[in-house]
Coordinates of C-alpha atoms in Angstrom, one line a residue:
X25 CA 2.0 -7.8 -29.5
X26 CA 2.7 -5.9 -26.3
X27 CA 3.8 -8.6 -24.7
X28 CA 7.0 -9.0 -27.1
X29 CA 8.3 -4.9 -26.4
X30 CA 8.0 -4.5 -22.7
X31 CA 11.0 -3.6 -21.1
X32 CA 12.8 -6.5 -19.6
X33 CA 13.9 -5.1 -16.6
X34 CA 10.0 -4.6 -15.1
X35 CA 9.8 -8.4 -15.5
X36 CA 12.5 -8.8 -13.5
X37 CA 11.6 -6.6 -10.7
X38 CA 8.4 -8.3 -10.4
X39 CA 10.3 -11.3 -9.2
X40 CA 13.3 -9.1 -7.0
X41 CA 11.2 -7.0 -5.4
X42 CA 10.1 -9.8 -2.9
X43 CA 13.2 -9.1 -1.1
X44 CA 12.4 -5.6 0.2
X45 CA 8.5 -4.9 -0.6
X46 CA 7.0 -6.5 2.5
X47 CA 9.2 -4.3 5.0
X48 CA 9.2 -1.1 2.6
X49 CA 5.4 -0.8 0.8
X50 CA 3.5 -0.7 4.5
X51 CA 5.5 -2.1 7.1
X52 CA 5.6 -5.9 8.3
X53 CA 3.2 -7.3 5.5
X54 CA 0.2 -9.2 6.0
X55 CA -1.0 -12.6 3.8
X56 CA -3.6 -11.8 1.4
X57 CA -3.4 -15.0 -0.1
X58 CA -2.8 -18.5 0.2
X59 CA -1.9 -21.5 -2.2
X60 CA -3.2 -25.3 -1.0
X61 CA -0.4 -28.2 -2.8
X62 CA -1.0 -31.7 -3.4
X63 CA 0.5 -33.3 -0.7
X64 CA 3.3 -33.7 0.7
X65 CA 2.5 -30.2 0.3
X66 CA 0.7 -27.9 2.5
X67 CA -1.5 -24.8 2.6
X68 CA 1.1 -21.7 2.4
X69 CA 0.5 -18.0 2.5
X70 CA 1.1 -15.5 0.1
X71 CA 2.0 -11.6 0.7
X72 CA 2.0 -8.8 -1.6
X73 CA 4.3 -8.8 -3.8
X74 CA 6.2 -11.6 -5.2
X75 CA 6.5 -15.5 -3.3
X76 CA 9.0 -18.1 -3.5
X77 CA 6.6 -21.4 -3.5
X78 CA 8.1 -25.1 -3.7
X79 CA 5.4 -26.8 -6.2
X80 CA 4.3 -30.4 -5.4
X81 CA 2.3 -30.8 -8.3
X82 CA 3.0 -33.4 -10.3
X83 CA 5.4 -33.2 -13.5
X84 CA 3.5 -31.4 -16.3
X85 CA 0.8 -29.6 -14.4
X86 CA -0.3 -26.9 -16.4
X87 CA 0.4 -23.8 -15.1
X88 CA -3.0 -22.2 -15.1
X89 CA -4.0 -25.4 -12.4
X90 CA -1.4 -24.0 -9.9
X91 CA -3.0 -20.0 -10.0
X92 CA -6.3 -22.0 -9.4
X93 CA -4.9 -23.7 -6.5
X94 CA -4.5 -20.0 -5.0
X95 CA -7.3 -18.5 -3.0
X96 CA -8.7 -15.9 -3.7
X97 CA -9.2 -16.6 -7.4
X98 CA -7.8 -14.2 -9.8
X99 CA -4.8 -13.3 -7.0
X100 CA -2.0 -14.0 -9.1
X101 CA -1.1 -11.6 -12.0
X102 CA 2.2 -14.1 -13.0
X103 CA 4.0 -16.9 -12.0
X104 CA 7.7 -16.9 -12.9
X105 CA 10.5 -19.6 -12.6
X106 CA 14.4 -19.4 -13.7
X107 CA 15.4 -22.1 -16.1
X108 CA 19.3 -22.5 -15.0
X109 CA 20.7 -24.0 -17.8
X110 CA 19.4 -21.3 -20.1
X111 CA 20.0 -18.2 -17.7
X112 CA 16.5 -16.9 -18.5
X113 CA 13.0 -16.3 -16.7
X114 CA 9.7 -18.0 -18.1
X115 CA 6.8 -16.5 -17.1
X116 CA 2.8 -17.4 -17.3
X117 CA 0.2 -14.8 -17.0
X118 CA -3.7 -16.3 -17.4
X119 CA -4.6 -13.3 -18.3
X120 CA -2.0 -13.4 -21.4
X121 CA -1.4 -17.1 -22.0
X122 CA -0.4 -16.7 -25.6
X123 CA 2.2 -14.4 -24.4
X124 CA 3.9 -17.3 -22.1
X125 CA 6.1 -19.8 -22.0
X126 CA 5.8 -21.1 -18.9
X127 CA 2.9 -23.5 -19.6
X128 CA 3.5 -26.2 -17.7
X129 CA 5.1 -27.1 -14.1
X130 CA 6.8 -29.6 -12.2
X131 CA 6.9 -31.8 -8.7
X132 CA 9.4 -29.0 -7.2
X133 CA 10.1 -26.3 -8.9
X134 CA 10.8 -23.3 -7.1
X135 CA 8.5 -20.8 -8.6
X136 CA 7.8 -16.8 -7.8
X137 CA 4.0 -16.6 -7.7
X138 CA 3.6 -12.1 -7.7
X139 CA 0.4 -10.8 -7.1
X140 CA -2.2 -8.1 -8.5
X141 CA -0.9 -5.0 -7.4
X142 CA 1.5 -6.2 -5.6
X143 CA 4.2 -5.3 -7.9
X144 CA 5.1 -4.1 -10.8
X145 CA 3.2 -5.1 -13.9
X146 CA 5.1 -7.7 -15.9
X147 CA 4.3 -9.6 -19.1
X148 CA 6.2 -12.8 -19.2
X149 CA 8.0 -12.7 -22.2
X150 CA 12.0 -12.5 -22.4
X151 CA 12.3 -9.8 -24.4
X152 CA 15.0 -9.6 -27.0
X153 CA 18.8 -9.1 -25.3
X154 CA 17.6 -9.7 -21.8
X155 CA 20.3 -11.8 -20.4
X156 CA 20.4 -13.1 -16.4
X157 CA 24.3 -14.0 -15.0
X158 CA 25.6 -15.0 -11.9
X159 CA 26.1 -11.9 -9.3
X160 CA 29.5 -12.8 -8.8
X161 CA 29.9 -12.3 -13.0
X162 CA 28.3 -9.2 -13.1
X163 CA 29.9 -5.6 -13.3
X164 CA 27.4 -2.9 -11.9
X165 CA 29.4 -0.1 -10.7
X166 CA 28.0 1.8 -7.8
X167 CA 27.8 5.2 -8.3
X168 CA 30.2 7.1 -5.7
X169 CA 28.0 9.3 -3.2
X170 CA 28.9 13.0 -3.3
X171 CA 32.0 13.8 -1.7
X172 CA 31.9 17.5 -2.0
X173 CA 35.7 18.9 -2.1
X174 CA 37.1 22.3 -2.5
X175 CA 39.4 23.5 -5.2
X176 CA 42.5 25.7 -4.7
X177 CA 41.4 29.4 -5.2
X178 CA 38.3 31.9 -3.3
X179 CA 35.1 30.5 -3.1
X180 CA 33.0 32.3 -5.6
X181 CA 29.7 34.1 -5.8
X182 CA 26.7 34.1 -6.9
X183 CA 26.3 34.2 -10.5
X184 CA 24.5 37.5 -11.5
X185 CA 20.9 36.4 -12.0
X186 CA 21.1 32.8 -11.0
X187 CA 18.7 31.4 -8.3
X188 CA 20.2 31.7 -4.5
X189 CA 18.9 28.5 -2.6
X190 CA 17.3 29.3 -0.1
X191 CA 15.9 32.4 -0.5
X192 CA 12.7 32.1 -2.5
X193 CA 14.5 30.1 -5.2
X194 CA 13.6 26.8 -7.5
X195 CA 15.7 23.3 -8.2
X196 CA 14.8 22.4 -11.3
X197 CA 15.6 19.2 -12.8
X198 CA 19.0 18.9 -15.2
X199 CA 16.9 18.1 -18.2
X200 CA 15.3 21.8 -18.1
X201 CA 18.4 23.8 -18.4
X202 CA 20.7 21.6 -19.7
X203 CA 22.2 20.7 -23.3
X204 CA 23.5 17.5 -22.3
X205 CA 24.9 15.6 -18.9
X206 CA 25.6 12.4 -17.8
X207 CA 23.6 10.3 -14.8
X208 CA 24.5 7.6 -12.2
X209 CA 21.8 6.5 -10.0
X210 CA 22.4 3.9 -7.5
X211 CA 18.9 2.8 -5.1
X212 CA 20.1 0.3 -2.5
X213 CA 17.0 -1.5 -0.1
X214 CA 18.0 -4.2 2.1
X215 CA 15.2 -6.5 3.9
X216 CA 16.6 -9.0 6.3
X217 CA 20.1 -10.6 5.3
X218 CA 18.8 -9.2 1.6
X219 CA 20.6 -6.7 0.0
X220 CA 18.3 -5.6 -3.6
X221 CA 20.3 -2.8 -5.4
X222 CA 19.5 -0.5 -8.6
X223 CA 22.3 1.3 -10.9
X224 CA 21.6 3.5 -13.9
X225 CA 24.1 5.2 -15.9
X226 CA 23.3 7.1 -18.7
X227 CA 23.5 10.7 -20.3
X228 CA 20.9 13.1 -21.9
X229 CA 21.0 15.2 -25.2
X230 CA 18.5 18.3 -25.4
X231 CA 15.8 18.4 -26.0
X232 CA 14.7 14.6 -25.7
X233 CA 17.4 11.9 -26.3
X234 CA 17.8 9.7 -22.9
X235 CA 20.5 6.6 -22.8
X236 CA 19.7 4.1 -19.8
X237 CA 21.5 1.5 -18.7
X238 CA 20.3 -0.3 -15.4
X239 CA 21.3 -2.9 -13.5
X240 CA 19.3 -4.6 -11.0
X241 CA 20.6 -7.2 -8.9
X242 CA 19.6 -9.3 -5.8
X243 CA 19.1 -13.2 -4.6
X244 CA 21.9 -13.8 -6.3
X245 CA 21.3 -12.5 -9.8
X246 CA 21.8 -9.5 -11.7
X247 CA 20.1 -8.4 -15.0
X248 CA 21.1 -5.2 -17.3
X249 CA 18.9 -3.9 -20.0
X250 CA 19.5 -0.9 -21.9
X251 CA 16.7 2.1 -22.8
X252 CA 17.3 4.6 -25.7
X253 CA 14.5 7.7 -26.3
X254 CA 14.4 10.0 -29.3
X255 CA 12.0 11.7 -29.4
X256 CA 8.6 9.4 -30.4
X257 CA 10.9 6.4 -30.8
X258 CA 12.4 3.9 -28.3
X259 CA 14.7 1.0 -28.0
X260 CA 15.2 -1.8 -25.5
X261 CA 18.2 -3.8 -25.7
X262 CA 18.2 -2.4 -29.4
X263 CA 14.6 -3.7 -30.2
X264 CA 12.3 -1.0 -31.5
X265 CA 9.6 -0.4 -28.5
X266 CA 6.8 2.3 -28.1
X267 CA 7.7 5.0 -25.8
X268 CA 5.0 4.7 -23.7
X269 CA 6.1 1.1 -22.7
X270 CA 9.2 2.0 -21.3
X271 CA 7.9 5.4 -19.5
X272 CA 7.2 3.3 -16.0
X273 CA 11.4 2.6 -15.9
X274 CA 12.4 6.2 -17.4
X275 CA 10.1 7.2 -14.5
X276 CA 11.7 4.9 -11.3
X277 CA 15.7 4.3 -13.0
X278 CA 16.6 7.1 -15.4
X279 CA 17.5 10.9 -14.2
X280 CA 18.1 11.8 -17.3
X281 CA 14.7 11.2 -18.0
X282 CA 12.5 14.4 -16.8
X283 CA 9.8 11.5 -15.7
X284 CA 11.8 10.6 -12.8
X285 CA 11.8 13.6 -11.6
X286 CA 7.9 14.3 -11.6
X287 CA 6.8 15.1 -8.5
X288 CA 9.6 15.8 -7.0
X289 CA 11.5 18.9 -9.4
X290 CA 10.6 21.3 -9.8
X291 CA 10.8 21.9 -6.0
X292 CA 10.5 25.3 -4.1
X293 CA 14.0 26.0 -1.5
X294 CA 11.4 28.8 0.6
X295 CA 13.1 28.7 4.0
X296 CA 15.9 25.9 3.7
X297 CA 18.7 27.7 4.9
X298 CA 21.9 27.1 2.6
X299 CA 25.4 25.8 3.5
X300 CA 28.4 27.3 2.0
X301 CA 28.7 26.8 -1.9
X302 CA 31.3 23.8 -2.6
X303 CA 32.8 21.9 -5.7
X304 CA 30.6 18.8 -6.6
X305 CA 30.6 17.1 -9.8
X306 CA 32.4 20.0 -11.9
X307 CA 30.5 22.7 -10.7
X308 CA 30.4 25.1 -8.0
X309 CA 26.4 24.1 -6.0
X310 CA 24.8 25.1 -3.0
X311 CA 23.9 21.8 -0.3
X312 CA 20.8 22.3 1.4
X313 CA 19.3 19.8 3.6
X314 CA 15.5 18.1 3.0
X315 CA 15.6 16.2 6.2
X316 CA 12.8 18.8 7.9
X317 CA 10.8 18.8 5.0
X318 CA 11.0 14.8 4.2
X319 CA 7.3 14.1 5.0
X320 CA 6.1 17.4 2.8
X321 CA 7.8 16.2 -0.5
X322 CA 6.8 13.9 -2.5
X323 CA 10.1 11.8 -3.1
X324 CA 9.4 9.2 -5.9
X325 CA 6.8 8.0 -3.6
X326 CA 9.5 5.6 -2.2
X327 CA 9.8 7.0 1.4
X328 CA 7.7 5.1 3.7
X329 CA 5.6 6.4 6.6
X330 CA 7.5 6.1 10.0
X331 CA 10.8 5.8 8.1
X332 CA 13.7 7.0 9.9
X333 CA 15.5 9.8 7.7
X334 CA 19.2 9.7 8.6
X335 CA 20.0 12.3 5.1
X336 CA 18.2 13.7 2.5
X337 CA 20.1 16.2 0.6
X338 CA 20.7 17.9 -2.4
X339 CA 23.3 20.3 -4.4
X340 CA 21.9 22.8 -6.6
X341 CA 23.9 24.4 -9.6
X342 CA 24.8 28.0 -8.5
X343 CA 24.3 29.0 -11.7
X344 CA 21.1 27.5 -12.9
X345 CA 19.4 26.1 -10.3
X346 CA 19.5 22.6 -11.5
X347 CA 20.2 19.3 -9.3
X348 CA 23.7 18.3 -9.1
X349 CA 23.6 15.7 -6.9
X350 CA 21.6 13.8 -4.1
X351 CA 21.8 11.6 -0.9
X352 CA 19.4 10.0 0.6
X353 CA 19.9 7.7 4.0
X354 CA 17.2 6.0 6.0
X355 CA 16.0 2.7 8.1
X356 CA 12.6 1.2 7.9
X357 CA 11.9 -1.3 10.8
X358 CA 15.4 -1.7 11.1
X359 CA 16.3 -2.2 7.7
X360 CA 18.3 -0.1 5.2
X361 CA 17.6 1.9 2.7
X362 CA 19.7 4.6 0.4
X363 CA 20.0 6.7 -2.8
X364 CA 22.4 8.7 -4.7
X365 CA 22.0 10.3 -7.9
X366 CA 24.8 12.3 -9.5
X367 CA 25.2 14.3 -12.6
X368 CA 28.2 15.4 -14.5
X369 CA 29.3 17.0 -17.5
X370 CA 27.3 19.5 -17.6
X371 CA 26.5 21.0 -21.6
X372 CA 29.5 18.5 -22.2
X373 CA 29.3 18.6 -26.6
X374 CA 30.8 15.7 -26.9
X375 CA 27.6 13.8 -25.2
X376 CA 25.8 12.2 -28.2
X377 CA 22.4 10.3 -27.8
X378 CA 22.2 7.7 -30.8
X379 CA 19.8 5.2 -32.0
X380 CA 21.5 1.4 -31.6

């Protein structure tokens, strides 16, 4: 069943992304739904995305009589709630009840009721390996931001017949040109007193092995899965998943994947004037700025209208033309957001994709 191979980590987001997705999707959100409880309960609104709902039904409600209780019917894609004890997420979905196990509900539970297309989609399954710990337990590492320094010696040239940025020139994405490299993405979004961060680390063997690991963390929690592509085969947490069910987090969290670059790479440098060449991540690359051009390329669709652009650039290989780094900076009604996406070890032949 599809329900049993999706990705855990598109679960989880479906529940985290409540934190940033009302100041981030289209500005300050408006209700487009509303849930009425049993007294002492009230009438509450709902926003797109995913809501945090104190139940007042009694103990042993079923769950499908609580996504009745929202108006307008059919408004709630899944309901979620965190059992403690077992440091895991049950879900319900009406549309996929034999897929849940969150069948039933009690007088105050704290539940995350997400909308239709208000988030990412999400089955409510656990999937094999999924595993939910304290913040304070977990161990993302945040990618350092390019700090571009200079070795001892003359700056070099351009290689003969390599791309000059700049001049008519493409970035292409690491994946195109490469035999191998390793990835660290980190995506930080705050909303309020919220902080909801993204790290991937990872590498990529030619032409179409990916490693993935990502960690998302926010409200207190943090949850790691693990993606492996060869070829027509794929893994999650080491449990044997179509492809096509994990290209949606390849595409947002993995650039080792070429699907997160779509879109994006590859991406004409007509007209952006470049800085001097300087040592980033092993290799000599050329930092051009974005900033002037932020509204007339399509970033991973995650740059809002009326966002204030701080930084938004990027290192090409000087040999190559493929992205080394990249920094993104910008504020959203007041609120923070940032990227950073390095590669390393270039053609490194000790990198080795491998099923689990």
């Amino acid at each position: 069943m599809k329900a049993k191979t999706l990705i855990g980590l598109t679960a989880m987001l479906a529940v985290l992304t409540v934190l940033v997705v009302r100041d981030w999707s289209s500005g300050r959100a408006q209700p487009v739904a509303s849930i009425t409880l049993p007294p002492p309960g009230a009438t509450e609104q709902l926003y797109p995305g995913c809501n945090n709902v104190g139940l007042t039904f009694s103990d042993g409600t079923a769950s499908v009589a609580v996504l009745d209780a929202v108006s307008p019917a059919g408004s709630v894609e899944t309901m979620w709630r965190h059992d403690a004890a077992q440091q895991r997420w049950e879900g319900f979905s009406a549309a996929e009840p034999e897929a849940s196990d969150l069948l039933t509900v009690n007088f105050l539970d704290a539940v995350w009721l997400c909308l239709v297309g208000g988030s990412p989609t999400a089955t409510p399954t656990t999937p094999a390996g999924q595993t939910a710990t304290p913040a304070s337990t977990a161990t993302p590492t945040t990618p350092a931001g390019p700090t571009p320094t200079r070795p001892a010696g003359p700056t070099p040239t351009p290689v003969a017949g390599s791309p000059t940025p700049g001049t008519g020139s493409t970035a292409v994405a690491p994946s195109e040109v490469l035999t191998g490299f390793r990835y660290t993405m980190e995506w930080t979004m705050g909303a309020g007193t919220e902080t909801f961060t993204i790290t991937s680390r990872g590498e990529f063997e030619a032409p179409d092995r990916v490693h993935c690991a990502i960690t998302a963390s926010a409200g207190g929690m943090a949850f790691t899965t693990s993606v492996i592509v060869i070829g027509d085969e794929a893994w999650v947490d080491g449990t044997p998943t179509p492809p096509s069910e994990v290209d949606s987090d390849l595409r947002q969290f993995c650039p080792g994947s070429s699907l997160f670059w779509e879109g994006f790479l590859p991406l004409d440098l007509t007209g952006i004037p470049p800085r001097q060449v300087t040592f980033i991540n092993g290799v000599w690359a050329v930092p051009l700025s974005l900033k002037g051009r932020v509204q007339s390329i399509p970033f991973f669709g995650v740059i809002p209208e009326g966002a204030d652009v701080q930084t938004f650039d990027i290192w090409v290989a000087q040999s190559g033309g493929w992205l080394v780094a990249l920094q993104f900076d910008a504020t959203f009604g007041g609120d923070p957001m940032r990227i950073r996406v390095d590669v390393t070890n270039p053609n490194d032949p000790a990198i080795s994709v491998d099923p689990p």
